[in-house]
């Protein structure tokens, strides 16, 4: 299904009530169980398929992400959760052979519409990566990068303020305020990752995507990041892919379980980990495969 | 006997030694119950004998060849009659040449003085003696070596470690050739330069503003003492190199960026090798192109704008040199740009940066050390480039920064001073070595520094 | 929330400017690629344009009488007598019979200038090869002078260049053309002869042979030495200062200007060891030192690409280090080494600057037959011809460049083919 062909569907999606969508929009959807849709969606995904050349990585995924919620995506490695996450801010565009079909909307606006500028989109949907990837510049320059390229700060004072606020929000300010102009690569792994988070929130995105943000970190640094995610959820909508079920249980409000490119189950986190609806989910959280 | 024949003979003996040694070890092994009873494989015993047979002889052959000529010449000159004995180096060389030409029958003997003819005969007889004694000595040495290597073979003899040790030393020798080459370069330019600086003070050479190396034949001629101030050459070299860099750096860098970050796979597979063609074209071809196509074109173009462009302008030579260096810069830049981890690009793109913002603000700063190193290597290349400037730049040393004028460079002067039939010890030819010394020093420093930067850069992302 | 809406507004405002910058940047890249490719195209077109004419050359058909008295030779097998013969007379008489009305010294001289100054000797060679012609007549195509050739070609192309001809000569040529007695033929001299001061007589055979001899020597020396050095550095060398020093030296030598190697050759080989000038031996030695770094570096890369598991397997079987290298590493890395050797040879084939220093720039007519005969090489021949004032040499130079480039293209194609064909993926 191409983006253009789904234009009329998009119109309906905007007018129809979210609850009505279930029966109207989604066909052949029996694979996903649980509370897939919400009344208050920030992002809406319908029948999303992702291909690498001929290989299909994501099969017909439909899901809502609510405003200011933290949604965790879990599943065995290679299940496509990262691929799905990267298609939410069109990072998959950088991979030549990758093709995305279906509708991905934010506030009712199709993210894959031809006239949509991907620059604007990515400013609204920030991303934090698996491995901390600070630029080889100073800490200050790392955080100021986004505001600078987007022209958000009119004066040096504005910029200083944005940098300080972002670093404070990322709980890094106290640790680095004395050495803002030293290299960002000199920080520890956990600090680097928080720097990357600060960098992402410096442009005040609406949604932050996190792709296994703690997988390269030690437990103490991980705890700090998790704490941070909880604080951030007051202002931002967060989608986090994680390898660790405990982490999903700790930080998220809802959890989505992916299996071999299919979305199996979406439910409030507590429910997923106490009484999963789908046998595959149960098998995964009880550790029968991983 | 000719050296090549002797060489073939020694190698033949070596092969013979190999089979003899191998045969002996096999014969020894038989009564003991097969080659399992030997310490090493039979071929190692063969190799052992062959090495003993050939190596010492080859070594002696090399030494002999090196000193043979000068020794014979010395002997001949010692014996010549006093009236034709030389009193300085120039006449020494002349006399040697004459005698050897007489001996080879290139010059007719008729009409030459008896002393010269006698010397020529002496030379011929010495050469015959030398070549026969060499053959005899070498053959004896080889045979002795063969015998020694062969006689040492026994079941318990550890042939393999010995052979491997020798082999490894030969390999080491090959690797050390690089050091000897560098040493050879340093010594050859240094010695001649020191001789040059005896007649021309080093300060005058490095800071002098006038270059006219024509030393007059007679003392009383105008401008009898040539002046060797190399500053105009340095300026000319820098000017041409600067023009080359102005062409090569932006074009090379931008094409590397485009190919690495923007181009589709198809474009990359065709455009990249097509650009590399430029690197494979011999410099003499560029020189021809610069001198016969680009320079007249620029001259006519300049004339149509009312500018006077010299037909040997620095612009033509430098521009064509820049074209030559484009692939050099673009492939080095491509290397360092692709070495920047993908996570950097992702990080920047995920912030909403456009591709060009990512390239300019993240990738280029990250790759900067590597790029700087590459550009420095390119500069060193431009400074040392010879054929293009010899063919398309001028001969006259002019102190100017105007690329439309004709300038000369260090390499052009080296070529001009050393081609043609000059006496080797005149200040003119020695000046070429002094220029060579400057060229070598500057490029060496640039290279070492650049290679160091690039290496450090690579390690950063490895 | 207001903050983020405010931000969004600012981002939206900046979009058009940034997209313009993006487009501009992309165009810079395209322009750079275009400049590079255009340079390749212009260079090749220019050379082919200038040089394609040289493969054909002007001949004039004349009636030649091999008159024994005029030549003054009785015995065609006696070389001494042959050198004394008046061979010029053959071509001159032939011209006189074709144009019987020409009189006056200067006109006669102009008439004689129609033919190549070597024409008489060409006729001599023909007579020596066919002795039965002596005393007979035949109609034969004779090589024209280079000025005639230049004029005739430009005239055929519709843009006559007559600056070096007199009006009489032009008339004669037109007369010959009306009788179909002047035409372009394949220029075999270009491929069969050595250098000459006369453009129409000059060929590249000598230079090609010189290049061949020099390259053979270079290959014989640099390949074994380079591979040995690479094996030592990759497989045997201990990691210590000495090894580092060797490595620094190799990397540096790869970037030393080639002319410096010429100085080395002049000072060490010629001045110190008294190797004769201008011979392929000294050229080969200098080019060996020059190509060694390239060969060592590519060979090392080839050895590096052999996975350690192969070495471990062989060592685990009880093979010695030396056996492991000889039996496993070397055969597996040979394709890469050969590729490197070909690239190094291509580099050596195109090199001219260091050879200028060691006297391979001399004017040499004879075709070299051995390593110690004076010789020049193809790129230096190009340099010499490019320096010659005769207009006809421009064409010749471009043709020689075309031949040199085709050698290089063949070598590089073989290298690429070899790499594709024998490359192993681990």
PDB file of N, CA and C in Angstrom, chain B residues 44 66 160 164 167 171-172 175 177-179 182 184-185 188 251 254 258-259 262 274-275 278 281-282 284 288-289 293 352 354-357 386-387 391 418-419 424 436 443 447-448, chain C residues 18 22 25 28-30 32-33 36-37 40 43 46 50 228-229 232 245-246 249-250 252-253 255 257 259-260 263-264 267 271 273 292 320 322-323 350 352 356 379 386 398 401 408:
ATOM      1  N   UNK B  44      64.796 -29.716   2.889  1.00  0.00           N
ATOM      2  CA  UNK B  44      65.530 -28.766   3.727  1.00  0.00           C
ATOM      3  C   UNK B  44      67.022 -29.030   3.665  1.00  0.00           C
ATOM      4  N   UNK B  66      81.222  -4.316  -7.576  1.00  0.00           N
ATOM      5  CA  UNK B  66      81.212  -2.939  -7.116  1.00  0.00           C
ATOM      6  C   UNK B  66      82.590  -2.292  -7.236  1.00  0.00           C
ATOM      7  N   UNK B 160      66.292 -27.751   9.124  1.00  0.00           N
ATOM      8  CA  UNK B 160      65.178 -26.804   8.964  1.00  0.00           C
ATOM      9  C   UNK B 160      65.396 -25.486   9.717  1.00  0.00           C
ATOM     10  N   UNK B 164      65.679 -21.942   7.858  1.00  0.00           N
ATOM     11  CA  UNK B 164      64.666 -20.914   8.143  1.00  0.00           C
ATOM     12  C   UNK B 164      65.288 -19.645   8.702  1.00  0.00           C
ATOM     13  N   UNK B 167      66.729 -17.863   5.750  1.00  0.00           N
ATOM     14  CA  UNK B 167      65.657 -17.274   4.958  1.00  0.00           C
ATOM     15  C   UNK B 167      65.144 -16.008   5.622  1.00  0.00           C
ATOM     16  N   UNK B 171      64.889 -12.200   4.228  1.00  0.00           N
ATOM     17  CA  UNK B 171      63.668 -11.390   4.239  1.00  0.00           C
ATOM     18  C   UNK B 171      63.916 -10.062   4.953  1.00  0.00           C
ATOM     19  N   UNK B 172      64.610 -10.166   6.098  1.00  0.00           N
ATOM     20  CA  UNK B 172      64.908  -8.949   6.853  1.00  0.00           C
ATOM     21  C   UNK B 172      65.717  -7.982   5.993  1.00  0.00           C
ATOM     22  N   UNK B 175      63.539  -6.145   3.696  1.00  0.00           N
ATOM     23  CA  UNK B 175      62.765  -5.104   4.374  1.00  0.00           C
ATOM     24  C   UNK B 175      63.644  -3.897   4.671  1.00  0.00           C
ATOM     25  N   UNK B 177      65.948  -2.759   2.941  1.00  0.00           N
ATOM     26  CA  UNK B 177      66.291  -2.011   1.742  1.00  0.00           C
ATOM     27  C   UNK B 177      65.645  -0.621   1.768  1.00  0.00           C
ATOM     28  N   UNK B 178      64.455  -0.549   2.374  1.00  0.00           N
ATOM     29  CA  UNK B 178      63.777   0.744   2.461  1.00  0.00           C
ATOM     30  C   UNK B 178      64.642   1.733   3.235  1.00  0.00           C
ATOM     31  N   UNK B 179      65.259   1.222   4.315  1.00  0.00           N
ATOM     32  CA  UNK B 179      66.117   2.106   5.118  1.00  0.00           C
ATOM     33  C   UNK B 179      67.338   2.518   4.314  1.00  0.00           C
ATOM     34  N   UNK B 182      66.452   5.217   1.839  1.00  0.00           N
ATOM     35  CA  UNK B 182      66.380   6.531   2.474  1.00  0.00           C
ATOM     36  C   UNK B 182      67.770   7.055   2.773  1.00  0.00           C
ATOM     37  N   UNK B 184      70.507   6.221   1.330  1.00  0.00           N
ATOM     38  CA  UNK B 184      71.153   6.557   0.064  1.00  0.00           C
ATOM     39  C   UNK B 184      70.732   7.932  -0.411  1.00  0.00           C
ATOM     40  N   UNK B 185      69.454   8.206  -0.316  1.00  0.00           N
ATOM     41  CA  UNK B 185      68.962   9.521  -0.733  1.00  0.00           C
ATOM     42  C   UNK B 185      69.620  10.611   0.102  1.00  0.00           C
ATOM     43  N   UNK B 188      73.344  10.922  -0.690  1.00  0.00           N
ATOM     44  CA  UNK B 188      73.698  11.465  -2.000  1.00  0.00           C
ATOM     45  C   UNK B 188      73.390  12.946  -2.090  1.00  0.00           C
ATOM     46  N   UNK B 251      37.486  20.772  -5.317  1.00  0.00           N
ATOM     47  CA  UNK B 251      36.887  19.780  -6.212  1.00  0.00           C
ATOM     48  C   UNK B 251      37.028  18.372  -5.628  1.00  0.00           C
ATOM     49  N   UNK B 254      34.800  18.070  -2.381  1.00  0.00           N
ATOM     50  CA  UNK B 254      33.362  18.038  -2.659  1.00  0.00           C
ATOM     51  C   UNK B 254      32.978  16.758  -3.383  1.00  0.00           C
ATOM     52  N   UNK B 258      30.311  14.166  -2.005  1.00  0.00           N
ATOM     53  CA  UNK B 258      29.124  13.806  -2.794  1.00  0.00           C
ATOM     54  C   UNK B 258      29.068  12.294  -2.989  1.00  0.00           C
ATOM     55  N   UNK B 259      30.230  11.704  -3.320  1.00  0.00           N
ATOM     56  CA  UNK B 259      30.227  10.261  -3.573  1.00  0.00           C
ATOM     57  C   UNK B 259      29.943   9.481  -2.303  1.00  0.00           C
ATOM     58  N   UNK B 262      25.999  11.365  -0.795  1.00  0.00           N
ATOM     59  CA  UNK B 262      24.800  11.638  -1.586  1.00  0.00           C
ATOM     60  C   UNK B 262      24.570  10.646  -2.720  1.00  0.00           C
ATOM     61  N   UNK B 274      36.005   6.361 -12.656  1.00  0.00           N
ATOM     62  CA  UNK B 274      36.242   7.334 -13.727  1.00  0.00           C
ATOM     63  C   UNK B 274      37.138   8.463 -13.228  1.00  0.00           C
ATOM     64  N   UNK B 275      36.912   8.889 -11.980  1.00  0.00           N
ATOM     65  CA  UNK B 275      37.776   9.935 -11.414  1.00  0.00           C
ATOM     66  C   UNK B 275      39.189   9.405 -11.184  1.00  0.00           C
ATOM     67  N   UNK B 278      42.139   9.747 -13.611  1.00  0.00           N
ATOM     68  CA  UNK B 278      43.014  10.911 -13.563  1.00  0.00           C
ATOM     69  C   UNK B 278      44.310  10.618 -12.827  1.00  0.00           C
ATOM     70  N   UNK B 281      46.990   8.616 -15.106  1.00  0.00           N
ATOM     71  CA  UNK B 281      47.590   9.209 -16.308  1.00  0.00           C
ATOM     72  C   UNK B 281      49.001   9.693 -15.983  1.00  0.00           C
ATOM     73  N   UNK B 282      49.989   9.310 -16.794  1.00  0.00           N
ATOM     74  CA  UNK B 282      51.359   9.729 -16.512  1.00  0.00           C
ATOM     75  C   UNK B 282      51.487  11.254 -16.518  1.00  0.00           C
ATOM     76  N   UNK B 284      53.753  13.074 -17.652  1.00  0.00           N
ATOM     77  CA  UNK B 284      54.245  13.664 -18.896  1.00  0.00           C
ATOM     78  C   UNK B 284      53.069  14.001 -19.814  1.00  0.00           C
ATOM     79  N   UNK B 288      52.189  17.662 -21.343  1.00  0.00           N
ATOM     80  CA  UNK B 288      51.887  17.926 -22.749  1.00  0.00           C
ATOM     81  C   UNK B 288      50.564  18.672 -22.872  1.00  0.00           C
ATOM     82  N   UNK B 289      49.582  18.197 -22.130  1.00  0.00           N
ATOM     83  CA  UNK B 289      48.245  18.802 -22.147  1.00  0.00           C
ATOM     84  C   UNK B 289      48.320  20.257 -21.671  1.00  0.00           C
ATOM     85  N   UNK B 293      47.713  22.619 -24.760  1.00  0.00           N
ATOM     86  CA  UNK B 293      46.277  22.884 -24.852  1.00  0.00           C
ATOM     87  C   UNK B 293      45.839  23.967 -23.873  1.00  0.00           C
ATOM     88  N   UNK B 352      17.166  16.350  13.313  1.00  0.00           N
ATOM     89  CA  UNK B 352      16.505  17.152  12.307  1.00  0.00           C
ATOM     90  C   UNK B 352      17.463  17.973  11.478  1.00  0.00           C
ATOM     91  N   UNK B 354      19.700  18.758   8.291  1.00  0.00           N
ATOM     92  CA  UNK B 354      19.684  18.301   6.904  1.00  0.00           C
ATOM     93  C   UNK B 354      21.015  17.606   6.621  1.00  0.00           C
ATOM     94  N   UNK B 355      21.081  16.960   5.466  1.00  0.00           N
ATOM     95  CA  UNK B 355      22.296  16.220   5.148  1.00  0.00           C
ATOM     96  C   UNK B 355      23.505  17.138   5.084  1.00  0.00           C
ATOM     97  N   UNK B 356      23.307  18.309   4.442  1.00  0.00           N
ATOM     98  CA  UNK B 356      24.467  19.197   4.295  1.00  0.00           C
ATOM     99  C   UNK B 356      24.882  19.747   5.649  1.00  0.00           C
ATOM    100  N   UNK B 357      23.900  19.985   6.532  1.00  0.00           N
ATOM    101  CA  UNK B 357      24.270  20.442   7.880  1.00  0.00           C
ATOM    102  C   UNK B 357      25.059  19.364   8.607  1.00  0.00           C
ATOM    103  N   UNK B 386      57.211  17.093 -11.139  1.00  0.00           N
ATOM    104  CA  UNK B 386      58.266  17.562 -12.018  1.00  0.00           C
ATOM    105  C   UNK B 386      57.823  17.789 -13.452  1.00  0.00           C
ATOM    106  N   UNK B 387      57.283  16.757 -14.080  1.00  0.00           N
ATOM    107  CA  UNK B 387      57.111  16.819 -15.534  1.00  0.00           C
ATOM    108  C   UNK B 387      56.188  17.956 -15.961  1.00  0.00           C
ATOM    109  N   UNK B 391      57.480  20.962 -18.424  1.00  0.00           N
ATOM    110  CA  UNK B 391      56.949  21.177 -19.761  1.00  0.00           C
ATOM    111  C   UNK B 391      56.116  22.452 -19.878  1.00  0.00           C
ATOM    112  N   UNK B 418      70.656  19.408 -14.459  1.00  0.00           N
ATOM    113  CA  UNK B 418      71.271  18.082 -14.522  1.00  0.00           C
ATOM    114  C   UNK B 418      71.135  17.399 -15.871  1.00  0.00           C
ATOM    115  N   UNK B 419      70.261  17.899 -16.752  1.00  0.00           N
ATOM    116  CA  UNK B 419      70.251  17.309 -18.078  1.00  0.00           C
ATOM    117  C   UNK B 419      71.155  18.158 -18.941  1.00  0.00           C
ATOM    118  N   UNK B 424      80.492  17.083 -13.628  1.00  0.00           N
ATOM    119  CA  UNK B 424      79.701  16.762 -12.466  1.00  0.00           C
ATOM    120  C   UNK B 424      80.003  17.651 -11.273  1.00  0.00           C
ATOM    121  N   UNK B 436      67.718  19.656  -4.422  1.00  0.00           N
ATOM    122  CA  UNK B 436      67.156  18.350  -4.077  1.00  0.00           C
ATOM    123  C   UNK B 436      67.078  18.163  -2.577  1.00  0.00           C
ATOM    124  N   UNK B 443      59.521  17.926   1.755  1.00  0.00           N
ATOM    125  CA  UNK B 443      58.506  16.892   1.534  1.00  0.00           C
ATOM    126  C   UNK B 443      58.567  15.852   2.640  1.00  0.00           C
ATOM    127  N   UNK B 447      55.442  14.859   4.811  1.00  0.00           N
ATOM    128  CA  UNK B 447      54.966  13.481   4.795  1.00  0.00           C
ATOM    129  C   UNK B 447      54.885  12.896   6.187  1.00  0.00           C
ATOM    130  N   UNK B 448      55.988  13.046   6.951  1.00  0.00           N
ATOM    131  CA  UNK B 448      56.006  12.447   8.282  1.00  0.00           C
ATOM    132  C   UNK B 448      54.859  13.004   9.112  1.00  0.00           C
TER     133      UNK B 448
ATOM    134  N   UNK C  18      16.948  26.557   4.739  1.00  0.00           N
ATOM    135  CA  UNK C  18      17.832  25.398   4.915  1.00  0.00           C
ATOM    136  C   UNK C  18      17.739  24.446   3.735  1.00  0.00           C
ATOM    137  N   UNK C  22      20.686  23.208   1.362  1.00  0.00           N
ATOM    138  CA  UNK C  22      20.882  21.786   1.087  1.00  0.00           C
ATOM    139  C   UNK C  22      21.038  21.551  -0.412  1.00  0.00           C
ATOM    140  N   UNK C  25      24.319  22.863  -1.701  1.00  0.00           N
ATOM    141  CA  UNK C  25      25.430  21.990  -1.328  1.00  0.00           C
ATOM    142  C   UNK C  25      25.496  20.789  -2.256  1.00  0.00           C
ATOM    143  N   UNK C  28      27.004  21.798  -5.419  1.00  0.00           N
ATOM    144  CA  UNK C  28      28.468  21.894  -5.345  1.00  0.00           C
ATOM    145  C   UNK C  28      29.075  20.525  -5.612  1.00  0.00           C
ATOM    146  N   UNK C  29      28.530  19.520  -4.943  1.00  0.00           N
ATOM    147  CA  UNK C  29      29.037  18.157  -5.110  1.00  0.00           C
ATOM    148  C   UNK C  29      28.953  17.708  -6.546  1.00  0.00           C
ATOM    149  N   UNK C  30      27.765  17.932  -7.147  1.00  0.00           N
ATOM    150  CA  UNK C  30      27.604  17.510  -8.543  1.00  0.00           C
ATOM    151  C   UNK C  30      28.589  18.233  -9.440  1.00  0.00           C
ATOM    152  N   UNK C  32      31.500  19.397  -8.638  1.00  0.00           N
ATOM    153  CA  UNK C  32      32.853  18.859  -8.436  1.00  0.00           C
ATOM    154  C   UNK C  32      33.035  17.577  -9.242  1.00  0.00           C
ATOM    155  N   UNK C  33      32.061  16.682  -9.159  1.00  0.00           N
ATOM    156  CA  UNK C  33      32.151  15.429  -9.917  1.00  0.00           C
ATOM    157  C   UNK C  33      32.224  15.755 -11.404  1.00  0.00           C
ATOM    158  N   UNK C  36      35.627  16.939 -12.473  1.00  0.00           N
ATOM    159  CA  UNK C  36      36.567  15.821 -12.577  1.00  0.00           C
ATOM    160  C   UNK C  36      36.341  15.010 -13.836  1.00  0.00           C
ATOM    161  N   UNK C  37      35.081  14.649 -14.084  1.00  0.00           N
ATOM    162  CA  UNK C  37      34.791  13.816 -15.247  1.00  0.00           C
ATOM    163  C   UNK C  37      35.055  14.585 -16.541  1.00  0.00           C
ATOM    164  N   UNK C  40      38.667  14.443 -17.411  1.00  0.00           N
ATOM    165  CA  UNK C  40      39.034  13.181 -18.063  1.00  0.00           C
ATOM    166  C   UNK C  40      38.656  13.229 -19.537  1.00  0.00           C
ATOM    167  N   UNK C  43      40.676  15.783 -21.654  1.00  0.00           N
ATOM    168  CA  UNK C  43      42.043  15.301 -21.845  1.00  0.00           C
ATOM    169  C   UNK C  43      42.097  14.242 -22.938  1.00  0.00           C
ATOM    170  N   UNK C  46      41.120  15.617 -26.389  1.00  0.00           N
ATOM    171  CA  UNK C  46      42.172  16.467 -26.920  1.00  0.00           C
ATOM    172  C   UNK C  46      43.312  15.635 -27.492  1.00  0.00           C
ATOM    173  N   UNK C  50      44.305  15.317 -31.422  1.00  0.00           N
ATOM    174  CA  UNK C  50      45.597  15.740 -31.924  1.00  0.00           C
ATOM    175  C   UNK C  50      46.354  14.579 -32.536  1.00  0.00           C
ATOM    176  N   UNK C 228      59.175 -10.253  -0.363  1.00  0.00           N
ATOM    177  CA  UNK C 228      59.945 -10.726   0.792  1.00  0.00           C
ATOM    178  C   UNK C 228      59.839  -9.741   1.944  1.00  0.00           C
ATOM    179  N   UNK C 229      59.993  -8.464   1.623  1.00  0.00           N
ATOM    180  CA  UNK C 229      59.919  -7.457   2.681  1.00  0.00           C
ATOM    181  C   UNK C 229      58.544  -7.479   3.336  1.00  0.00           C
ATOM    182  N   UNK C 232      58.216 -10.470   5.582  1.00  0.00           N
ATOM    183  CA  UNK C 232      58.957 -10.278   6.822  1.00  0.00           C
ATOM    184  C   UNK C 232      58.176  -9.374   7.776  1.00  0.00           C
ATOM    185  N   UNK C 245      60.643   1.665  12.543  1.00  0.00           N
ATOM    186  CA  UNK C 245      61.486   2.533  11.730  1.00  0.00           C
ATOM    187  C   UNK C 245      61.423   2.120  10.258  1.00  0.00           C
ATOM    188  N   UNK C 246      61.460   0.808  10.015  1.00  0.00           N
ATOM    189  CA  UNK C 246      61.343   0.314   8.639  1.00  0.00           C
ATOM    190  C   UNK C 246      60.018   0.779   8.046  1.00  0.00           C
ATOM    191  N   UNK C 249      59.924   4.367   7.167  1.00  0.00           N
ATOM    192  CA  UNK C 249      60.712   4.567   5.959  1.00  0.00           C
ATOM    193  C   UNK C 249      59.931   4.208   4.709  1.00  0.00           C
ATOM    194  N   UNK C 250      59.255   3.066   4.766  1.00  0.00           N
ATOM    195  CA  UNK C 250      58.513   2.614   3.581  1.00  0.00           C
ATOM    196  C   UNK C 250      57.401   3.608   3.249  1.00  0.00           C
ATOM    197  N   UNK C 252      57.195   6.654   3.990  1.00  0.00           N
ATOM    198  CA  UNK C 252      57.754   7.912   3.514  1.00  0.00           C
ATOM    199  C   UNK C 252      58.229   7.825   2.085  1.00  0.00           C
ATOM    200  N   UNK C 253      58.927   6.728   1.792  1.00  0.00           N
ATOM    201  CA  UNK C 253      59.454   6.578   0.432  1.00  0.00           C
ATOM    202  C   UNK C 253      58.325   6.589  -0.581  1.00  0.00           C
ATOM    203  N   UNK C 255      55.931   8.428  -0.578  1.00  0.00           N
ATOM    204  CA  UNK C 255      55.495   9.797  -0.831  1.00  0.00           C
ATOM    205  C   UNK C 255      56.637  10.728  -1.229  1.00  0.00           C
ATOM    206  N   UNK C 257      59.066  12.624  -3.642  1.00  0.00           N
ATOM    207  CA  UNK C 257      58.942  12.972  -5.063  1.00  0.00           C
ATOM    208  C   UNK C 257      59.856  12.101  -5.918  1.00  0.00           C
ATOM    209  N   UNK C 259      61.510  12.624  -8.484  1.00  0.00           N
ATOM    210  CA  UNK C 259      62.749  13.225  -8.989  1.00  0.00           C
ATOM    211  C   UNK C 259      63.908  12.983  -8.029  1.00  0.00           C
ATOM    212  N   UNK C 260      63.568  12.859  -6.730  1.00  0.00           N
ATOM    213  CA  UNK C 260      64.604  12.587  -5.734  1.00  0.00           C
ATOM    214  C   UNK C 260      65.268  11.229  -6.020  1.00  0.00           C
ATOM    215  N   UNK C 263      67.901  11.755  -8.457  1.00  0.00           N
ATOM    216  CA  UNK C 263      69.137  12.272  -7.860  1.00  0.00           C
ATOM    217  C   UNK C 263      69.925  11.142  -7.218  1.00  0.00           C
ATOM    218  N   UNK C 264      69.195  10.250  -6.540  1.00  0.00           N
ATOM    219  CA  UNK C 264      69.841   9.098  -5.907  1.00  0.00           C
ATOM    220  C   UNK C 264      70.545   8.257  -6.969  1.00  0.00           C
ATOM    221  N   UNK C 267      73.665  10.071  -8.278  1.00  0.00           N
ATOM    222  CA  UNK C 267      74.786  10.170  -7.352  1.00  0.00           C
ATOM    223  C   UNK C 267      75.359   8.803  -7.007  1.00  0.00           C
ATOM    224  N   UNK C 271      77.512   7.932 -10.443  1.00  0.00           N
ATOM    225  CA  UNK C 271      78.734   8.602 -10.033  1.00  0.00           C
ATOM    226  C   UNK C 271      79.609   7.750  -9.148  1.00  0.00           C
ATOM    227  N   UNK C 273      79.106   4.108  -8.435  1.00  0.00           N
ATOM    228  CA  UNK C 273      79.359   2.750  -8.903  1.00  0.00           C
ATOM    229  C   UNK C 273      79.691   2.700 -10.389  1.00  0.00           C
ATOM    230  N   UNK C 292      59.225  -0.074  -5.134  1.00  0.00           N
ATOM    231  CA  UNK C 292      59.240  -0.975  -3.986  1.00  0.00           C
ATOM    232  C   UNK C 292      58.201  -0.630  -2.915  1.00  0.00           C
ATOM    233  N   UNK C 320      55.988 -25.400  10.593  1.00  0.00           N
ATOM    234  CA  UNK C 320      56.775 -24.289  11.116  1.00  0.00           C
ATOM    235  C   UNK C 320      56.190 -23.000  10.554  1.00  0.00           C
ATOM    236  N   UNK C 322      57.616 -20.790   8.872  1.00  0.00           N
ATOM    237  CA  UNK C 322      58.070 -20.627   7.507  1.00  0.00           C
ATOM    238  C   UNK C 322      57.216 -21.464   6.546  1.00  0.00           C
ATOM    239  N   UNK C 323      56.905 -22.709   6.972  1.00  0.00           N
ATOM    240  CA  UNK C 323      56.055 -23.567   6.139  1.00  0.00           C
ATOM    241  C   UNK C 323      54.656 -22.994   6.022  1.00  0.00           C
ATOM    242  N   UNK C 350      54.810   4.814 -16.551  1.00  0.00           N
ATOM    243  CA  UNK C 350      54.466   6.207 -16.845  1.00  0.00           C
ATOM    244  C   UNK C 350      55.467   7.197 -16.303  1.00  0.00           C
ATOM    245  N   UNK C 352      58.736   9.439 -15.691  1.00  0.00           N
ATOM    246  CA  UNK C 352      59.801   9.969 -16.535  1.00  0.00           C
ATOM    247  C   UNK C 352      60.791  10.840 -15.786  1.00  0.00           C
ATOM    248  N   UNK C 356      65.042  11.266 -16.435  1.00  0.00           N
ATOM    249  CA  UNK C 356      65.727  12.408 -17.034  1.00  0.00           C
ATOM    250  C   UNK C 356      67.084  12.604 -16.368  1.00  0.00           C
ATOM    251  N   UNK C 379      57.604   7.368 -21.983  1.00  0.00           N
ATOM    252  CA  UNK C 379      57.243   8.713 -21.501  1.00  0.00           C
ATOM    253  C   UNK C 379      58.323   9.745 -21.787  1.00  0.00           C
ATOM    254  N   UNK C 386      57.604  16.272 -27.453  1.00  0.00           N
ATOM    255  CA  UNK C 386      56.801  17.451 -27.104  1.00  0.00           C
ATOM    256  C   UNK C 386      57.666  18.700 -27.135  1.00  0.00           C
ATOM    257  N   UNK C 398      51.155  13.084 -29.574  1.00  0.00           N
ATOM    258  CA  UNK C 398      49.830  12.650 -29.131  1.00  0.00           C
ATOM    259  C   UNK C 398      49.617  11.175 -29.434  1.00  0.00           C
ATOM    260  N   UNK C 401      51.381   9.231 -26.917  1.00  0.00           N
ATOM    261  CA  UNK C 401      50.618   9.264 -25.667  1.00  0.00           C
ATOM    262  C   UNK C 401      49.471   8.262 -25.732  1.00  0.00           C
ATOM    263  N   UNK C 408      48.779   1.412 -20.469  1.00  0.00           N
ATOM    264  CA  UNK C 408      48.388   1.574 -19.073  1.00  0.00           C
ATOM    265  C   UNK C 408      46.978   1.055 -18.841  1.00  0.00           C
TER     266      UNK C 408
END
